[in-house]
Coordinates of C-alpha atoms in Angstrom, one line a residue:
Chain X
X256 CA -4.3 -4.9 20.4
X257 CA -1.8 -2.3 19.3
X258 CA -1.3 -1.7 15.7
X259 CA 1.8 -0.7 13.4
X260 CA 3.1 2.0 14.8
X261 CA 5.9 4.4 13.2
X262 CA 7.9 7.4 14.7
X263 CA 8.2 10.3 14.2
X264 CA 5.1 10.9 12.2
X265 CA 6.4 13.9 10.4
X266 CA 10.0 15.0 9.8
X267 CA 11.6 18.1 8.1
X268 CA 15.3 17.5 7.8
X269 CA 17.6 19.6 5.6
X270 CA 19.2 18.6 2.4
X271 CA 22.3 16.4 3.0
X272 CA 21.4 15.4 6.3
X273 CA 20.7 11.4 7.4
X274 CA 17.6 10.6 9.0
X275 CA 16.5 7.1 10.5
X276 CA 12.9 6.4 10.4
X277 CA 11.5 4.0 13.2
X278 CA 8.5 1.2 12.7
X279 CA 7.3 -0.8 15.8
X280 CA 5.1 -4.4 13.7
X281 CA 2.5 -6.4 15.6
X282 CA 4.1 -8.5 17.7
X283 CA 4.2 -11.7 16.5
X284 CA 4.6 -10.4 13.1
X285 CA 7.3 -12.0 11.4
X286 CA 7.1 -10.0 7.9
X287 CA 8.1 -6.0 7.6
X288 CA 7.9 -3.9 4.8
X289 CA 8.9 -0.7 4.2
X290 CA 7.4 1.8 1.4
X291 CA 7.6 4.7 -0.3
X292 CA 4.5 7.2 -0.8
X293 CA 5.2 10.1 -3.2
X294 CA 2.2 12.4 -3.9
X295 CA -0.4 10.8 -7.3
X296 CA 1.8 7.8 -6.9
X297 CA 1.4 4.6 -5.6
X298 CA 3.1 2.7 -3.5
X299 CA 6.7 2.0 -4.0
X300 CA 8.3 -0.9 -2.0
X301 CA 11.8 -0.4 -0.5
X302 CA 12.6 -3.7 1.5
X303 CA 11.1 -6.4 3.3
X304 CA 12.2 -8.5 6.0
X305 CA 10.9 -11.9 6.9
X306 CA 12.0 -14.0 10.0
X307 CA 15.6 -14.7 10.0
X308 CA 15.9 -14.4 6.7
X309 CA 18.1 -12.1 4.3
X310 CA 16.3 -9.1 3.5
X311 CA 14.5 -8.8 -0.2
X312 CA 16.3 -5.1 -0.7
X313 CA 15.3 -4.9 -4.5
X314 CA 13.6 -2.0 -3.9
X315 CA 15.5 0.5 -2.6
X316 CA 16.5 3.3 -5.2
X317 CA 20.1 3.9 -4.4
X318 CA 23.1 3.0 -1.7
X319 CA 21.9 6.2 0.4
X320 CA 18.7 4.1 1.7
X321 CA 19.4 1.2 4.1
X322 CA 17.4 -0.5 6.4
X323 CA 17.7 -2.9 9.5
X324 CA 15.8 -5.6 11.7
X325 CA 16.7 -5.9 15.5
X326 CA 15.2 -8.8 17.1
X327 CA 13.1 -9.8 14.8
X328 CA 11.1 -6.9 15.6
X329 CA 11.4 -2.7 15.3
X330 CA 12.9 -2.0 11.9
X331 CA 14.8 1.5 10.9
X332 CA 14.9 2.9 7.6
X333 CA 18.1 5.3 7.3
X334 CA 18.2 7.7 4.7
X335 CA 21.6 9.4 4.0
X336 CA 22.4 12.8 2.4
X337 CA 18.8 13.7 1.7
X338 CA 18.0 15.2 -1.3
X339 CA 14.7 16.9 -2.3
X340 CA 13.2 14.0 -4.1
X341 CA 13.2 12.1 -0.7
X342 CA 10.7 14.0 0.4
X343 CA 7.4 11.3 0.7
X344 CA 5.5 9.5 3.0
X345 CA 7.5 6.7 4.2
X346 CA 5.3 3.5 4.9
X347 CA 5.8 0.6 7.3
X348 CA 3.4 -2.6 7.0
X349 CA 3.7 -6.3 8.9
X350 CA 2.0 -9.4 8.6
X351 CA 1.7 -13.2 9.5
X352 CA 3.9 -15.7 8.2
X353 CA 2.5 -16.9 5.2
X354 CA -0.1 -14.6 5.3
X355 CA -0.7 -11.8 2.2
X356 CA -3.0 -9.6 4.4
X357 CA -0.5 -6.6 5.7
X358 CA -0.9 -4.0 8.2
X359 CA 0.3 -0.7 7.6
X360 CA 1.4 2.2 10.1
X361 CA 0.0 5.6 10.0
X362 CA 2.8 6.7 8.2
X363 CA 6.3 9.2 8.7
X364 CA 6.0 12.7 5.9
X365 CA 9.9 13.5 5.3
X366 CA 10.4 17.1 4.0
X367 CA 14.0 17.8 2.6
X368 CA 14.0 21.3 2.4
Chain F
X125 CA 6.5 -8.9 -13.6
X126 CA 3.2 -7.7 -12.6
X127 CA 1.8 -4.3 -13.5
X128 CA -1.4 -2.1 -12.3
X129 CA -3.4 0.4 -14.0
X130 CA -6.1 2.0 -12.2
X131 CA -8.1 4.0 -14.8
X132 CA -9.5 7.0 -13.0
X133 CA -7.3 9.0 -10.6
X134 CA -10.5 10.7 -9.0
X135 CA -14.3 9.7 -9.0
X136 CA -16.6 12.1 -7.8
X137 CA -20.1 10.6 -7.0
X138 CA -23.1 11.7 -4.9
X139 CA -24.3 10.1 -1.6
X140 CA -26.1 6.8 -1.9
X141 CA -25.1 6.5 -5.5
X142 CA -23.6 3.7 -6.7
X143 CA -19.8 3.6 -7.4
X144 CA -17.2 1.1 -9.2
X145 CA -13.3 1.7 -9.5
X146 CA -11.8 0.2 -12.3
X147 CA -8.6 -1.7 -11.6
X148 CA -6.9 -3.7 -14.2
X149 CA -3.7 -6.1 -14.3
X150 CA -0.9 -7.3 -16.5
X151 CA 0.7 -10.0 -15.7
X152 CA 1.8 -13.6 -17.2
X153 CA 1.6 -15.9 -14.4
X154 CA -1.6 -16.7 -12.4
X155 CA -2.1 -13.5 -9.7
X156 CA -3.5 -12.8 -6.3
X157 CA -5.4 -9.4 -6.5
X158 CA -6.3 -6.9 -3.2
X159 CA -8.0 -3.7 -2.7
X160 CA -6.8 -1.6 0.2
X161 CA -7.9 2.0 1.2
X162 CA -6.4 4.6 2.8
X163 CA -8.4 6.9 5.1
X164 CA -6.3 10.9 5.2
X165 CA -3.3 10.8 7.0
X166 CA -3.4 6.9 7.6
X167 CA -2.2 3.9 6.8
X168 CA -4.0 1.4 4.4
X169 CA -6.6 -0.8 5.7
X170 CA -7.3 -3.9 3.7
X171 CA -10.7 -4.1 2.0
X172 CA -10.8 -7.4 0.6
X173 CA -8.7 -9.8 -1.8
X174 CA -8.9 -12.3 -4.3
X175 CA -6.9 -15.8 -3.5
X176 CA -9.0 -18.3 -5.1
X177 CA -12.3 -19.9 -5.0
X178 CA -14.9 -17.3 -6.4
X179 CA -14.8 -14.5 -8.4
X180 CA -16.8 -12.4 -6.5
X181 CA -15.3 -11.7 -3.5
X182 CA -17.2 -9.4 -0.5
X183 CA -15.2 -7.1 1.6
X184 CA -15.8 -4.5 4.3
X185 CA -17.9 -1.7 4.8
X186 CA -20.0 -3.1 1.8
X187 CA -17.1 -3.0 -1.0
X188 CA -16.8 -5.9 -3.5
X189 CA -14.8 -6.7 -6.7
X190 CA -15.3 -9.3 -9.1
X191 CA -12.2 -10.8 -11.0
X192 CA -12.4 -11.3 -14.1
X193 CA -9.3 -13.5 -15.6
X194 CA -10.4 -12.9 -19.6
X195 CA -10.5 -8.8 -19.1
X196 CA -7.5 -9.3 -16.5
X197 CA -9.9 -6.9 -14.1
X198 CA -10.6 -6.6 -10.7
X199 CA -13.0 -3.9 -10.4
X200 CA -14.5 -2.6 -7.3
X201 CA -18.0 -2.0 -6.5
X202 CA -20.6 -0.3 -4.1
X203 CA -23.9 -0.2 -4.4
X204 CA -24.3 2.8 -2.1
X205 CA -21.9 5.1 -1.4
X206 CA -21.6 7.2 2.2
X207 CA -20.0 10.6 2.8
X208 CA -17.5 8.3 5.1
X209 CA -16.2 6.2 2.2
X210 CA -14.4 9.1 1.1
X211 CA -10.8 8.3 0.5
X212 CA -7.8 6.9 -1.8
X213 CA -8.0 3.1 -3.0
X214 CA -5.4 1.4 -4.2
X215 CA -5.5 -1.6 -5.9
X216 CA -2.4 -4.2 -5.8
X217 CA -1.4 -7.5 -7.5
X218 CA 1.3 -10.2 -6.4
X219 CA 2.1 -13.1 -7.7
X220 CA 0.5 -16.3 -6.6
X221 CA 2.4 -19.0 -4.9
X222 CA 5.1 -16.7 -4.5
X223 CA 6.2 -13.1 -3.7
X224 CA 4.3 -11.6 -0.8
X225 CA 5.7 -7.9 -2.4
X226 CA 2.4 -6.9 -3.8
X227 CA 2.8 -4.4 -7.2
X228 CA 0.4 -1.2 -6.0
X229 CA -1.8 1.0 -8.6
X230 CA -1.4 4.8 -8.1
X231 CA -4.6 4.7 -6.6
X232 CA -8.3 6.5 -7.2
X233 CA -9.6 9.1 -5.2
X234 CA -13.4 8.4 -4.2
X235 CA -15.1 12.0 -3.4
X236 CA -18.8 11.6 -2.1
X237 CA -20.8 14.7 -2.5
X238 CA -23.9 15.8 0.2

């Protein structure tokens, strides 16, 4: 079946522009995450999303990063007034309820230039 | 909160050699432990995890890690390494019975040399 998928898969935006960045789960997959890849780091976590319920948001760095859940499904991470230090690999992952085992998408590079 | 150190940011090791990455925790409440990989310019893949039961715990492509609660490690392991198995692994820690947010390691890049 098809796996995470996230769009697009690279983006170059200019400082102090917004960008949205999509992720497609598994269907059927009730948990989203969303992560942040910065280059000899590991993984940072942003937000995750489970069922109906609130979103854990602890993770994102500052009031320009928001994120949203439609349907219980597709998930975009919007990113406003980019600054250089945005610039990262931007990580979606899904799994099961109840489940620790997540699948992660390919992947979206954002270059603030 | 949980914390993890991976001790080597790159290992370079010949074909059919053997190969462990060192991974090692801090935490104060009992943990769940994973090793994921990630292949270039993909996502990470799961190799195997550590819930409960035994310590040694076999994963994929020939990868396992023994946990070991009194060193607070979870080191991973192959006997023999391919060309293929180059790529970035990550170890991760969550707590157990309760976050599924795993806390990620800044990884170790696994080189295999001809």
């Amino acid at each position: 079946g098809a796996g995470v998928s996230q769009s697009p898969s690279n983006k170059v935006t200019e400082k102090g522009k917004d960008v949205e960045l999509r992720c497609d789960p598994i269907s059927g997959h009730t948990a989203l995450y969303w992560y942040r890849q910065s280059l000899g780091q590991g993984l940072e976590f942003l937000i995750y999303f489970q069922g109906n319920s609130a979103p854990d948001k602890s993770g994102l760095p500052s009031d320009r990063f928001s994120a949203e859940r439609t349907g219980g499904s597709v998930s975009t991470l919007t990113i406003q007034r980019t600054q250089q230090e945005d610039s990262a690999v931007y990580l979606c992952a899904s799994s099961l309820d109840g489940s620790y085992e997540q699948y992660f998408g390919p992947g979206t590079r954002l270059t603030v230039t | 909160a949980q914390s993890v150190t991976q001790l080597d940011s790159q290992v370079p090791v010949f074909e059919e050699a053997p190969v462990e990455l060192r991974c090692n925790y801090s935490s104060s409440v009992s943990v769940y432990l994973f090793w994921y990989v990630q292949y270039p310019n993909q996502g990470l893949q799961l190799l195997l995890k550590y819930l409960s039961g035994s310590t040694l715990v076999k994963g994929i492509n020939g990868f396992e890690a023994e946990f070991n609660k009194s060193q607070t490690s979870f080191h991973l392991r192959k006997p023999s390494v391919h060309i293929s198995d180059t790529a970035e692994y990550f170890c991760a820690v969550t707590r157990s019975g309760g976050s599924y947010i795993p806390t990620f390691g800044r990884g170790t890049s696994l080189i295999v040399h001809p």
